[in-house]
PDB file of C-alpha atoms in Angstrom:
ATOM      1  CA  UNK L   1       0.049  -0.176   0.133  1.00 62.00           C
ATOM      2  CA  UNK L   2       2.704   2.494   0.917  1.00 70.00           C
ATOM      3  CA  UNK L   3       4.438   2.032  -2.385  1.00 71.00           C
ATOM      4  CA  UNK L   4       1.276   2.192  -4.250  1.00 65.00           C
ATOM      5  CA  UNK L   5       0.773   5.606  -2.497  1.00 70.00           C
ATOM      6  CA  UNK L   6       3.998   6.800  -3.381  1.00 71.00           C
ATOM      7  CA  UNK L   7       3.948   5.693  -7.079  1.00 72.00           C
ATOM      8  CA  UNK L   8       0.536   7.475  -7.356  1.00 69.00           C
ATOM      9  CA  UNK L   9       1.768  10.732  -5.796  1.00 72.00           C
ATOM     10  CA  UNK L  10       4.948  10.722  -7.741  1.00 76.00           C
ATOM     11  CA  UNK L  11       2.912  10.177 -10.824  1.00 72.00           C
ATOM     12  CA  UNK L  12       0.976  13.312 -10.078  1.00 74.00           C
ATOM     13  CA  UNK L  13       3.857  15.732 -10.756  1.00 78.00           C
ATOM     14  CA  UNK L  14       4.051  15.134 -14.505  1.00 82.00           C
ATOM     15  CA  UNK L  15       0.424  15.521 -14.608  1.00 80.00           C
ATOM     16  CA  UNK L  16       0.567  18.821 -12.808  1.00 80.00           C
ATOM     17  CA  UNK L  17       3.425  20.037 -15.294  1.00 84.00           C
ATOM     18  CA  UNK L  18       1.394  19.103 -18.330  1.00 86.00           C
ATOM     19  CA  UNK L  19      -1.753  20.549 -16.996  1.00 83.00           C
ATOM     20  CA  UNK L  20       0.176  23.803 -16.266  1.00 85.00           C
ATOM     21  CA  UNK L  21       1.571  24.342 -19.433  1.00 87.00           C
ATOM     22  CA  UNK L  22      -1.565  23.467 -21.813  1.00 87.00           C
ATOM     23  CA  UNK L  23      -3.462  25.797 -19.477  1.00 85.00           C
ATOM     24  CA  UNK L  24      -0.921  28.481 -19.518  1.00 86.00           C
ATOM     25  CA  UNK L  25      -0.637  28.386 -23.287  1.00 87.00           C
ATOM     26  CA  UNK L  26      -4.234  28.192 -23.898  1.00 84.00           C
ATOM     27  CA  UNK L  27      -5.076  31.160 -21.579  1.00 83.00           C
ATOM     28  CA  UNK L  28      -2.401  33.553 -23.242  1.00 82.00           C
ATOM     29  CA  UNK L  29      -3.087  32.349 -26.840  1.00 81.00           C
ATOM     30  CA  UNK L  30      -6.836  33.407 -26.366  1.00 77.00           C
ATOM     31  CA  UNK L  31      -7.841  36.803 -27.660  1.00 77.00           C
ATOM     32  CA  UNK L  32      -8.269  39.396 -25.024  1.00 75.00           C
ATOM     33  CA  UNK L  33      -5.784  41.352 -22.949  1.00 76.00           C
ATOM     34  CA  UNK L  34      -6.310  42.005 -19.370  1.00 81.00           C
ATOM     35  CA  UNK L  35      -4.265  45.429 -19.407  1.00 82.00           C
ATOM     36  CA  UNK L  36      -7.023  46.590 -22.124  1.00 80.00           C
ATOM     37  CA  UNK L  37      -9.867  45.455 -19.754  1.00 78.00           C
ATOM     38  CA  UNK L  38      -8.353  47.346 -16.705  1.00 79.00           C
ATOM     39  CA  UNK L  39      -7.620  50.811 -18.505  1.00 79.00           C
ATOM     40  CA  UNK L  40     -10.095  50.599 -21.339  1.00 76.00           C
ATOM     41  CA  UNK L  41      -9.689  50.916 -24.972  1.00 73.00           C
ATOM     42  CA  UNK L  42      -8.839  54.673 -24.808  1.00 77.00           C
ATOM     43  CA  UNK L  43      -5.930  54.102 -22.861  1.00 78.00           C
ATOM     44  CA  UNK L  44      -2.632  55.756 -24.062  1.00 81.00           C
ATOM     45  CA  UNK L  45      -0.002  53.592 -25.486  1.00 83.00           C
ATOM     46  CA  UNK L  46       2.293  54.728 -22.737  1.00 84.00           C
ATOM     47  CA  UNK L  47      -0.224  53.471 -19.817  1.00 83.00           C
ATOM     48  CA  UNK L  48      -0.492  50.342 -21.606  1.00 83.00           C
ATOM     49  CA  UNK L  49       3.109  49.776 -21.556  1.00 85.00           C
ATOM     50  CA  UNK L  50       4.012  50.878 -18.135  1.00 86.00           C
ATOM     51  CA  UNK L  51       1.040  48.692 -16.845  1.00 82.00           C
ATOM     52  CA  UNK L  52       2.048  45.619 -18.803  1.00 82.00           C
ATOM     53  CA  UNK L  53       5.722  45.990 -17.309  1.00 83.00           C
ATOM     54  CA  UNK L  54       4.120  46.310 -13.779  1.00 82.00           C
ATOM     55  CA  UNK L  55       2.247  43.199 -14.264  1.00 79.00           C
ATOM     56  CA  UNK L  56       5.097  41.283 -15.875  1.00 80.00           C
ATOM     57  CA  UNK L  57       3.056  40.587 -19.367  1.00 80.00           C
ATOM     58  CA  UNK L  58       5.940  42.333 -21.656  1.00 81.00           C
ATOM     59  CA  UNK L  59       8.092  39.347 -21.095  1.00 84.00           C
ATOM     60  CA  UNK L  60       8.310  36.479 -23.492  1.00 84.00           C
ATOM     61  CA  UNK L  61       5.879  33.568 -22.661  1.00 84.00           C
ATOM     62  CA  UNK L  62       8.396  31.110 -21.699  1.00 87.00           C
ATOM     63  CA  UNK L  63       9.704  33.528 -18.999  1.00 87.00           C
ATOM     64  CA  UNK L  64       6.133  34.177 -17.702  1.00 86.00           C
ATOM     65  CA  UNK L  65       5.645  30.007 -17.695  1.00 88.00           C
ATOM     66  CA  UNK L  66       8.917  29.608 -15.773  1.00 88.00           C
ATOM     67  CA  UNK L  67       8.288  32.545 -13.371  1.00 88.00           C
ATOM     68  CA  UNK L  68       4.588  31.404 -12.532  1.00 86.00           C
ATOM     69  CA  UNK L  69       5.420  27.486 -12.373  1.00 85.00           C
ATOM     70  CA  UNK L  70       8.398  28.016 -10.186  1.00 87.00           C
ATOM     71  CA  UNK L  71       6.095  29.928  -7.667  1.00 85.00           C
ATOM     72  CA  UNK L  72       3.467  27.182  -7.888  1.00 85.00           C
ATOM     73  CA  UNK L  73       6.206  24.581  -7.099  1.00 84.00           C
ATOM     74  CA  UNK L  74       6.825  26.666  -3.889  1.00 84.00           C
ATOM     75  CA  UNK L  75       3.103  26.778  -2.878  1.00 82.00           C
ATOM     76  CA  UNK L  76       2.410  30.464  -4.442  1.00 83.00           C
ATOM     77  CA  UNK L  77      -0.369  30.328  -6.929  1.00 84.00           C
ATOM     78  CA  UNK L  78      -0.008  33.851  -7.458  1.00 83.00           C
ATOM     79  CA  UNK L  79      -2.673  37.042  -6.995  1.00 85.00           C
ATOM     80  CA  UNK L  80      -5.657  38.052  -8.945  1.00 85.00           C
ATOM     81  CA  UNK L  81      -4.907  40.830 -11.618  1.00 81.00           C
ATOM     82  CA  UNK L  82      -8.021  42.233 -10.834  1.00 82.00           C
ATOM     83  CA  UNK L  83      -8.985  41.318  -7.249  1.00 81.00           C
ATOM     84  CA  UNK L  84      -6.898  42.043  -4.077  1.00 78.00           C
ATOM     85  CA  UNK L  85      -6.881  38.550  -3.068  1.00 85.00           C
ATOM     86  CA  UNK L  86      -4.581  35.429  -3.710  1.00 88.00           C
ATOM     87  CA  UNK L  87      -5.660  32.662  -5.934  1.00 88.00           C
ATOM     88  CA  UNK L  88      -5.810  30.051  -3.097  1.00 88.00           C
ATOM     89  CA  UNK L  89      -7.987  32.456  -1.004  1.00 89.00           C
ATOM     90  CA  UNK L  90     -10.674  33.033  -3.741  1.00 89.00           C
ATOM     91  CA  UNK L  91     -10.637  29.364  -4.435  1.00 88.00           C
ATOM     92  CA  UNK L  92     -11.475  28.407  -0.959  1.00 89.00           C
ATOM     93  CA  UNK L  93     -13.816  31.237  -0.735  1.00 87.00           C
ATOM     94  CA  UNK L  94     -15.807  29.610  -3.896  1.00 88.00           C
ATOM     95  CA  UNK L  95     -15.147  25.732  -2.556  1.00 86.00           C
ATOM     96  CA  UNK L  96     -17.916  25.336  -0.311  1.00 86.00           C
ATOM     97  CA  UNK L  97     -20.888  26.006  -2.741  1.00 88.00           C
ATOM     98  CA  UNK L  98     -19.412  23.468  -5.391  1.00 87.00           C
ATOM     99  CA  UNK L  99     -18.490  21.160  -2.910  1.00 86.00           C
ATOM    100  CA  UNK L 100     -22.249  21.272  -1.300  1.00 87.00           C
ATOM    101  CA  UNK L 101     -23.441  20.945  -4.772  1.00 89.00           C
ATOM    102  CA  UNK L 102     -21.318  18.033  -5.820  1.00 87.00           C
ATOM    103  CA  UNK L 103     -22.089  16.246  -2.550  1.00 88.00           C
ATOM    104  CA  UNK L 104     -26.112  16.799  -2.927  1.00 90.00           C
ATOM    105  CA  UNK L 105     -25.765  15.584  -6.486  1.00 90.00           C
ATOM    106  CA  UNK L 106     -23.485  12.608  -5.829  1.00 87.00           C
ATOM    107  CA  UNK L 107     -26.195  11.427  -2.702  1.00 89.00           C
ATOM    108  CA  UNK L 108     -28.622  12.029  -5.278  1.00 90.00           C
ATOM    109  CA  UNK L 109     -27.085   9.839  -7.767  1.00 89.00           C
ATOM    110  CA  UNK L 110     -26.185   7.087  -5.491  1.00 87.00           C
ATOM    111  CA  UNK L 111     -29.715   6.923  -4.071  1.00 89.00           C
ATOM    112  CA  UNK L 112     -31.710   6.597  -7.438  1.00 91.00           C
ATOM    113  CA  UNK L 113     -28.847   4.987  -9.097  1.00 88.00           C
ATOM    114  CA  UNK L 114     -28.254   2.013  -6.831  1.00 85.00           C
ATOM    115  CA  UNK L 115     -32.318   1.539  -6.202  1.00 86.00           C
ATOM    116  CA  UNK L 116     -32.642   1.771  -9.792  1.00 88.00           C
ATOM    117  CA  UNK L 117     -29.980  -0.928 -10.740  1.00 86.00           C
ATOM    118  CA  UNK L 118     -31.115  -3.232  -8.040  1.00 83.00           C
ATOM    119  CA  UNK L 119     -34.891  -3.067  -9.221  1.00 86.00           C
ATOM    120  CA  UNK L 120     -34.021  -3.152 -12.683  1.00 87.00           C
ATOM    121  CA  UNK L 121     -32.085  -6.148 -12.220  1.00 81.00           C
ATOM    122  CA  UNK L 122     -34.288  -8.014 -10.046  1.00 80.00           C
ATOM    123  CA  UNK L 123     -37.218  -7.424 -12.598  1.00 83.00           C
ATOM    124  CA  UNK L 124     -34.835  -8.242 -15.423  1.00 82.00           C
ATOM    125  CA  UNK L 125     -37.054  -8.271 -18.755  1.00 82.00           C
ATOM    126  CA  UNK L 126     -40.025  -6.767 -17.174  1.00 87.00           C
ATOM    127  CA  UNK L 127     -41.746  -3.419 -17.391  1.00 91.00           C
ATOM    128  CA  UNK L 128     -40.091  -2.054 -14.627  1.00 88.00           C
ATOM    129  CA  UNK L 129     -36.697  -3.080 -16.247  1.00 87.00           C
ATOM    130  CA  UNK L 130     -37.663  -1.432 -19.540  1.00 91.00           C
ATOM    131  CA  UNK L 131     -38.840   1.752 -17.925  1.00 92.00           C
ATOM    132  CA  UNK L 132     -35.593   2.202 -15.595  1.00 90.00           C
ATOM    133  CA  UNK L 133     -33.282   1.227 -18.525  1.00 90.00           C
ATOM    134  CA  UNK L 134     -35.365   4.008 -20.626  1.00 91.00           C
ATOM    135  CA  UNK L 135     -34.974   6.549 -17.997  1.00 90.00           C
ATOM    136  CA  UNK L 136     -31.088   5.710 -17.624  1.00 89.00           C
ATOM    137  CA  UNK L 137     -30.530   6.051 -21.432  1.00 89.00           C
ATOM    138  CA  UNK L 138     -32.491   9.538 -21.577  1.00 89.00           C
ATOM    139  CA  UNK L 139     -30.254  10.421 -18.581  1.00 86.00           C
ATOM    140  CA  UNK L 140     -26.863   9.517 -20.324  1.00 85.00           C
ATOM    141  CA  UNK L 141     -28.160  11.529 -23.355  1.00 86.00           C
ATOM    142  CA  UNK L 142     -29.798  14.921 -21.960  1.00 86.00           C
ATOM    143  CA  UNK L 143     -26.960  17.822 -21.236  1.00 84.00           C
ATOM    144  CA  UNK L 144     -27.126  18.793 -17.782  1.00 83.00           C
ATOM    145  CA  UNK L 145     -27.661  22.416 -18.828  1.00 83.00           C
ATOM    146  CA  UNK L 146     -30.862  21.684 -20.824  1.00 88.00           C
ATOM    147  CA  UNK L 147     -32.305  19.431 -17.991  1.00 89.00           C
ATOM    148  CA  UNK L 148     -31.484  22.558 -15.604  1.00 88.00           C
ATOM    149  CA  UNK L 149     -33.482  24.765 -17.844  1.00 89.00           C
ATOM    150  CA  UNK L 150     -36.349  22.300 -17.982  1.00 91.00           C
ATOM    151  CA  UNK L 151     -36.413  21.818 -14.188  1.00 91.00           C
ATOM    152  CA  UNK L 152     -36.323  25.755 -13.563  1.00 91.00           C
ATOM    153  CA  UNK L 153     -39.465  26.309 -15.986  1.00 91.00           C
ATOM    154  CA  UNK L 154     -41.527  23.609 -14.585  1.00 91.00           C
ATOM    155  CA  UNK L 155     -40.683  23.565 -10.783  1.00 91.00           C
ATOM    156  CA  UNK L 156     -39.461  27.147 -10.237  1.00 89.00           C
ATOM    157  CA  UNK L 157     -41.234  29.086 -12.952  1.00 89.00           C
ATOM    158  CA  UNK L 158     -44.550  27.186 -13.241  1.00 90.00           C
ATOM    159  CA  UNK L 159     -45.272  25.364  -9.884  1.00 88.00           C
ATOM    160  CA  UNK L 160     -42.964  27.838  -7.709  1.00 87.00           C
ATOM    161  CA  UNK L 161     -41.850  24.929  -5.396  1.00 89.00           C
ATOM    162  CA  UNK L 162     -38.000  26.197  -5.487  1.00 89.00           C
ATOM    163  CA  UNK L 163     -36.264  29.335  -6.410  1.00 87.00           C
ATOM    164  CA  UNK L 164     -35.117  30.250  -9.809  1.00 85.00           C
ATOM    165  CA  UNK L 165     -31.627  31.111  -8.948  1.00 84.00           C
ATOM    166  CA  UNK L 166     -29.355  31.816  -6.066  1.00 80.00           C
ATOM    167  CA  UNK L 167     -27.652  30.375  -3.385  1.00 80.00           C
ATOM    168  CA  UNK L 168     -27.615  30.462   0.443  1.00 79.00           C
ATOM    169  CA  UNK L 169     -24.772  29.241   2.778  1.00 75.00           C
ATOM    170  CA  UNK L 170     -25.123  26.354   5.054  1.00 69.00           C
ATOM    171  CA  UNK L 171     -24.119  28.890   8.053  1.00 69.00           C
ATOM    172  CA  UNK L 172     -27.518  30.612   7.249  1.00 66.00           C
ATOM    173  CA  UNK L 173     -29.930  27.885   7.190  1.00 68.00           C
ATOM    174  CA  UNK L 174     -28.732  23.836   6.376  1.00 69.00           C
ATOM    175  CA  UNK L 175     -32.634  23.349   4.990  1.00 80.00           C
ATOM    176  CA  UNK L 176     -32.738  26.417   2.755  1.00 80.00           C
ATOM    177  CA  UNK L 177     -29.321  25.366   1.676  1.00 79.00           C
ATOM    178  CA  UNK L 178     -30.792  22.376   0.418  1.00 85.00           C
ATOM    179  CA  UNK L 179     -33.852  23.852  -0.961  1.00 89.00           C
ATOM    180  CA  UNK L 180     -31.768  26.175  -3.307  1.00 87.00           C
ATOM    181  CA  UNK L 181     -29.549  23.432  -4.310  1.00 89.00           C
ATOM    182  CA  UNK L 182     -32.281  20.636  -5.066  1.00 90.00           C
ATOM    183  CA  UNK L 183     -32.854  21.443  -8.958  1.00 91.00           C
ATOM    184  CA  UNK L 184     -29.178  22.188  -9.689  1.00 91.00           C
ATOM    185  CA  UNK L 185     -28.085  19.039  -7.844  1.00 91.00           C
ATOM    186  CA  UNK L 186     -30.969  16.860  -9.791  1.00 92.00           C
ATOM    187  CA  UNK L 187     -29.819  18.442 -12.862  1.00 90.00           C
ATOM    188  CA  UNK L 188     -26.025  17.735 -12.076  1.00 89.00           C
ATOM    189  CA  UNK L 189     -26.520  14.407 -10.840  1.00 88.00           C
ATOM    190  CA  UNK L 190     -29.286  12.823 -13.018  1.00 90.00           C
ATOM    191  CA  UNK L 191     -26.270  11.633 -15.601  1.00 88.00           C
ATOM    192  CA  UNK L 192     -24.415   9.963 -12.823  1.00 89.00           C
ATOM    193  CA  UNK L 193     -27.534   8.348 -11.447  1.00 90.00           C
ATOM    194  CA  UNK L 194     -28.064   6.874 -14.965  1.00 90.00           C
ATOM    195  CA  UNK L 195     -24.474   5.715 -15.205  1.00 88.00           C
ATOM    196  CA  UNK L 196     -24.624   4.030 -11.951  1.00 87.00           C
ATOM    197  CA  UNK L 197     -28.043   2.560 -12.436  1.00 88.00           C
ATOM    198  CA  UNK L 198     -26.607   0.848 -15.807  1.00 88.00           C
ATOM    199  CA  UNK L 199     -23.373  -0.345 -14.212  1.00 85.00           C
ATOM    200  CA  UNK L 200     -25.079  -1.799 -11.135  1.00 84.00           C
ATOM    201  CA  UNK L 201     -27.757  -3.591 -13.206  1.00 86.00           C
ATOM    202  CA  UNK L 202     -25.053  -5.160 -15.349  1.00 84.00           C
ATOM    203  CA  UNK L 203     -22.866  -6.179 -12.449  1.00 81.00           C
ATOM    204  CA  UNK L 204     -25.475  -7.711 -10.453  1.00 78.00           C
ATOM    205  CA  UNK L 205     -27.109  -9.401 -13.356  1.00 80.00           C
ATOM    206  CA  UNK L 206     -23.578 -11.189 -13.670  1.00 78.00           C
ATOM    207  CA  UNK L 207     -23.508 -11.752  -9.896  1.00 75.00           C
ATOM    208  CA  UNK L 208     -27.121 -13.404  -9.918  1.00 72.00           C
ATOM    209  CA  UNK L 209     -25.754 -16.237 -12.401  1.00 75.00           C
ATOM    210  CA  UNK L 210     -22.919 -17.396  -9.742  1.00 71.00           C
ATOM    211  CA  UNK L 211     -23.412 -20.924  -8.060  1.00 72.00           C
ATOM    212  CA  UNK L 212     -23.093 -19.326  -4.528  1.00 70.00           C
ATOM    213  CA  UNK L 213     -26.402 -17.378  -5.675  1.00 69.00           C
ATOM    214  CA  UNK L 214     -28.359 -20.417  -6.641  1.00 70.00           C
ATOM    215  CA  UNK L 215     -27.047 -22.053  -3.308  1.00 74.00           C
ATOM    216  CA  UNK L 216     -28.706 -19.422  -1.277  1.00 71.00           C
ATOM    217  CA  UNK L 217     -31.927 -19.384  -3.007  1.00 71.00           C
ATOM    218  CA  UNK L 218     -32.093 -23.481  -2.596  1.00 75.00           C
ATOM    219  CA  UNK L 219     -31.502 -23.061   0.943  1.00 71.00           C
ATOM    220  CA  UNK L 220     -34.763 -20.760   1.168  1.00 72.00           C
ATOM    221  CA  UNK L 221     -32.973 -17.395   1.478  1.00 69.00           C
ATOM    222  CA  UNK L 222     -35.193 -14.651   1.156  1.00 74.00           C
ATOM    223  CA  UNK L 223     -35.008 -12.906  -2.299  1.00 68.00           C
ATOM    224  CA  UNK L 224     -34.436  -9.742  -0.507  1.00 67.00           C
ATOM    225  CA  UNK L 225     -31.555 -11.144   1.251  1.00 70.00           C
ATOM    226  CA  UNK L 226     -30.100 -12.443  -2.029  1.00 69.00           C
ATOM    227  CA  UNK L 227     -30.007  -9.049  -3.694  1.00 69.00           C
ATOM    228  CA  UNK L 228     -28.951  -6.765  -0.871  1.00 67.00           C
ATOM    229  CA  UNK L 229     -26.462  -9.082   1.125  1.00 67.00           C
ATOM    230  CA  UNK L 230     -25.190 -11.577  -1.390  1.00 63.00           C
ATOM    231  CA  UNK L 231     -25.473  -9.755  -4.637  1.00 69.00           C
ATOM    232  CA  UNK L 232     -25.353  -6.156  -4.223  1.00 68.00           C
ATOM    233  CA  UNK L 233     -22.342  -6.322  -1.608  1.00 67.00           C
ATOM    234  CA  UNK L 234     -20.430  -8.243  -4.306  1.00 67.00           C
ATOM    235  CA  UNK L 235     -21.426  -5.952  -7.027  1.00 68.00           C
ATOM    236  CA  UNK L 236     -20.267  -2.600  -4.888  1.00 70.00           C
ATOM    237  CA  UNK L 237     -16.292  -2.620  -6.235  1.00 69.00           C
ATOM    238  CA  UNK L 238     -17.027  -1.600  -9.704  1.00 71.00           C
ATOM    239  CA  UNK L 239     -19.784   0.538  -8.587  1.00 72.00           C
ATOM    240  CA  UNK L 240     -17.454   2.298  -5.832  1.00 71.00           C
ATOM    241  CA  UNK L 241     -15.037   3.108  -8.864  1.00 72.00           C
ATOM    242  CA  UNK L 242     -17.920   4.748 -10.803  1.00 74.00           C
ATOM    243  CA  UNK L 243     -19.060   6.604  -8.053  1.00 73.00           C
ATOM    244  CA  UNK L 244     -15.280   7.917  -7.150  1.00 69.00           C
ATOM    245  CA  UNK L 245     -14.914   8.875 -10.760  1.00 70.00           C
ATOM    246  CA  UNK L 246     -18.050  10.310 -10.994  1.00 73.00           C
ATOM    247  CA  UNK L 247     -17.867  12.594  -7.800  1.00 72.00           C
ATOM    248  CA  UNK L 248     -14.484  14.091  -9.361  1.00 68.00           C
ATOM    249  CA  UNK L 249     -16.356  14.566 -12.672  1.00 71.00           C
ATOM    250  CA  UNK L 250     -19.127  16.800 -10.573  1.00 75.00           C
ATOM    251  CA  UNK L 251     -16.687  18.473  -8.873  1.00 71.00           C
ATOM    252  CA  UNK L 252     -15.059  19.620 -12.164  1.00 68.00           C
ATOM    253  CA  UNK L 253     -18.379  19.775 -14.142  1.00 71.00           C
ATOM    254  CA  UNK L 254     -20.323  22.094 -12.153  1.00 79.00           C
ATOM    255  CA  UNK L 255     -19.417  25.354 -14.243  1.00 78.00           C
ATOM    256  CA  UNK L 256     -22.304  25.080 -16.760  1.00 81.00           C
ATOM    257  CA  UNK L 257     -24.791  24.400 -13.767  1.00 87.00           C
ATOM    258  CA  UNK L 258     -23.433  26.817 -11.430  1.00 86.00           C
ATOM    259  CA  UNK L 259     -24.026  29.488 -14.205  1.00 83.00           C
ATOM    260  CA  UNK L 260     -27.455  28.391 -15.101  1.00 84.00           C
ATOM    261  CA  UNK L 261     -28.398  28.497 -11.555  1.00 88.00           C
ATOM    262  CA  UNK L 262     -26.440  31.733 -10.319  1.00 85.00           C
ATOM    263  CA  UNK L 263     -24.443  29.813  -7.788  1.00 87.00           C
ATOM    264  CA  UNK L 264     -21.392  31.642  -6.376  1.00 87.00           C
ATOM    265  CA  UNK L 265     -18.998  28.103  -6.771  1.00 87.00           C
ATOM    266  CA  UNK L 266     -15.598  27.611  -8.590  1.00 87.00           C
ATOM    267  CA  UNK L 267     -17.445  27.388 -11.913  1.00 83.00           C
ATOM    268  CA  UNK L 268     -18.738  30.967 -11.347  1.00 84.00           C
ATOM    269  CA  UNK L 269     -15.152  31.918 -10.536  1.00 87.00           C
ATOM    270  CA  UNK L 270     -13.859  30.475 -13.425  1.00 86.00           C
ATOM    271  CA  UNK L 271     -16.296  32.168 -15.749  1.00 84.00           C
ATOM    272  CA  UNK L 272     -15.946  35.460 -14.453  1.00 85.00           C
ATOM    273  CA  UNK L 273     -12.207  35.122 -14.316  1.00 86.00           C
ATOM    274  CA  UNK L 274     -12.222  34.278 -18.204  1.00 84.00           C
ATOM    275  CA  UNK L 275     -14.336  37.150 -18.989  1.00 82.00           C
ATOM    276  CA  UNK L 276     -11.872  39.446 -17.010  1.00 81.00           C
ATOM    277  CA  UNK L 277      -8.776  38.064 -18.777  1.00 83.00           C
ATOM    278  CA  UNK L 278      -7.734  37.228 -15.099  1.00 85.00           C
ATOM    279  CA  UNK L 279      -4.614  35.026 -16.476  1.00 84.00           C
ATOM    280  CA  UNK L 280      -3.458  34.223 -12.947  1.00 86.00           C
ATOM    281  CA  UNK L 281      -6.618  33.013 -11.498  1.00 88.00           C
ATOM    282  CA  UNK L 282      -7.661  30.752 -14.365  1.00 88.00           C
ATOM    283  CA  UNK L 283      -4.015  28.956 -14.223  1.00 87.00           C
ATOM    284  CA  UNK L 284      -4.272  28.730 -10.544  1.00 88.00           C
ATOM    285  CA  UNK L 285      -7.933  27.489 -10.298  1.00 88.00           C
ATOM    286  CA  UNK L 286      -7.500  24.789 -12.963  1.00 85.00           C
ATOM    287  CA  UNK L 287      -4.431  23.523 -11.550  1.00 85.00           C
ATOM    288  CA  UNK L 288      -6.094  23.081  -8.028  1.00 85.00           C
ATOM    289  CA  UNK L 289      -9.152  21.326  -9.693  1.00 83.00           C
ATOM    290  CA  UNK L 290      -6.749  19.022 -11.306  1.00 81.00           C
ATOM    291  CA  UNK L 291      -5.072  18.295  -8.043  1.00 81.00           C
ATOM    292  CA  UNK L 292      -8.610  17.605  -6.479  1.00 79.00           C
ATOM    293  CA  UNK L 293      -9.458  15.344  -9.540  1.00 77.00           C
ATOM    294  CA  UNK L 294      -6.317  13.156  -9.016  1.00 77.00           C
ATOM    295  CA  UNK L 295      -6.583  13.053  -5.426  1.00 79.00           C
ATOM    296  CA  UNK L 296     -10.221  11.803  -5.688  1.00 76.00           C
ATOM    297  CA  UNK L 297      -9.400   9.101  -7.955  1.00 74.00           C
ATOM    298  CA  UNK L 298      -6.508   8.066  -5.582  1.00 76.00           C
ATOM    299  CA  UNK L 299      -8.901   7.957  -2.655  1.00 77.00           C
ATOM    300  CA  UNK L 300     -10.926   5.645  -4.949  1.00 71.00           C
ATOM    301  CA  UNK L 301      -8.420   3.302  -5.504  1.00 71.00           C
ATOM    302  CA  UNK L 302      -7.512   3.150  -1.945  1.00 73.00           C
ATOM    303  CA  UNK L 303     -11.019   2.296  -0.992  1.00 69.00           C
ATOM    304  CA  UNK L 304     -11.356  -0.218  -3.925  1.00 66.00           C
ATOM    305  CA  UNK L 305      -8.072  -1.845  -2.280  1.00 65.00           C
ATOM    306  CA  UNK L 306      -9.473  -2.020   1.263  1.00 67.00           C
ATOM    307  CA  UNK L 307     -12.683  -3.414  -0.132  1.00 58.00           C
ATOM    308  CA  UNK L 308     -10.801  -6.059  -2.042  1.00 57.00           C
ATOM    309  CA  UNK L 309      -7.184  -6.408  -1.433  1.00 56.00           C
ATOM    310  CA  UNK L 310      -6.758  -8.797  -4.201  1.00 52.00           C
ATOM    311  CA  UNK L 311      -6.975  -5.947  -6.377  1.00 49.00           C
ATOM    312  CA  UNK L 312      -3.834  -4.744  -5.497  1.00 49.00           C
ATOM    313  CA  UNK L 313      -2.026  -8.159  -6.277  1.00 43.00           C
ATOM    314  CA  UNK L 314      -3.659  -8.118  -9.551  1.00 45.00           C
ATOM    315  CA  UNK L 315      -2.455  -4.870 -10.501  1.00 45.00           C
ATOM    316  CA  UNK L 316       0.939  -5.713  -9.365  1.00 44.00           C
ATOM    317  CA  UNK L 317       1.008  -8.654 -11.555  1.00 43.00           C
ATOM    318  CA  UNK L 318      -0.230  -6.791 -14.668  1.00 43.00           C
TER     319      UNK L 318
END
């Protein structure tokens, strides 16, 4: 386990370097100049040149990258070009709404995904199975932002059960926070629920054909215990992997949903920074998101190992 963690953490370094280089190049090659955003189009060439020199934007791109990445290695992600705050502080300020939304969406996805997969496998070939598979196909196909707009129109505008947009902190009221996050969590987690449902159904159908399942049924074990204790328990490892990867994608995929529902999370921070051409914030936030994504996947591997240590042996043999 120690060598496994060591190798995975060491593999993180080249990933971070490549992501940093790609993001840096894309941000600086995109049209737009933060100096013109700050000073306006009517600024004199002398003022533009002076501000560019002050911000270090007059140097070659390679020199800018080396200076920025050297600071990143030392733990300094830099300061915003527009806001009087460090990138780390801005990230932490916007992290709570994103994590709340991602965790709520994952809870919805797990609840309905596992339940749908179990029922679909239990009712294999029947009406319930066909309905759940149709819903899963729909969930895999519909974009999250389109589902979000539909939910706003039906449940916020027409029925007025939920607010149209906005966010309330958990420090104010936990129930109010959940009320505001319900529609965006459904829009974000519906696709993951469909994925978990299809995976759970497929794995459970394979497990239900094992000899020990037939033996348990022959002994008169109730069908509910066969499904939950014997079948679902042995089908959880691949589902656990899907859940971990899905949570990582939820954290990184909230940009569109946060923009649709007006949630001040990491996605909104990135969108605002892109509009302002705030290079430092974009680079730092994307790098932090990459670190979170890799660490979450590492945690999933550790949990999979704890659930079945044989995976580590098989991985070392391969």
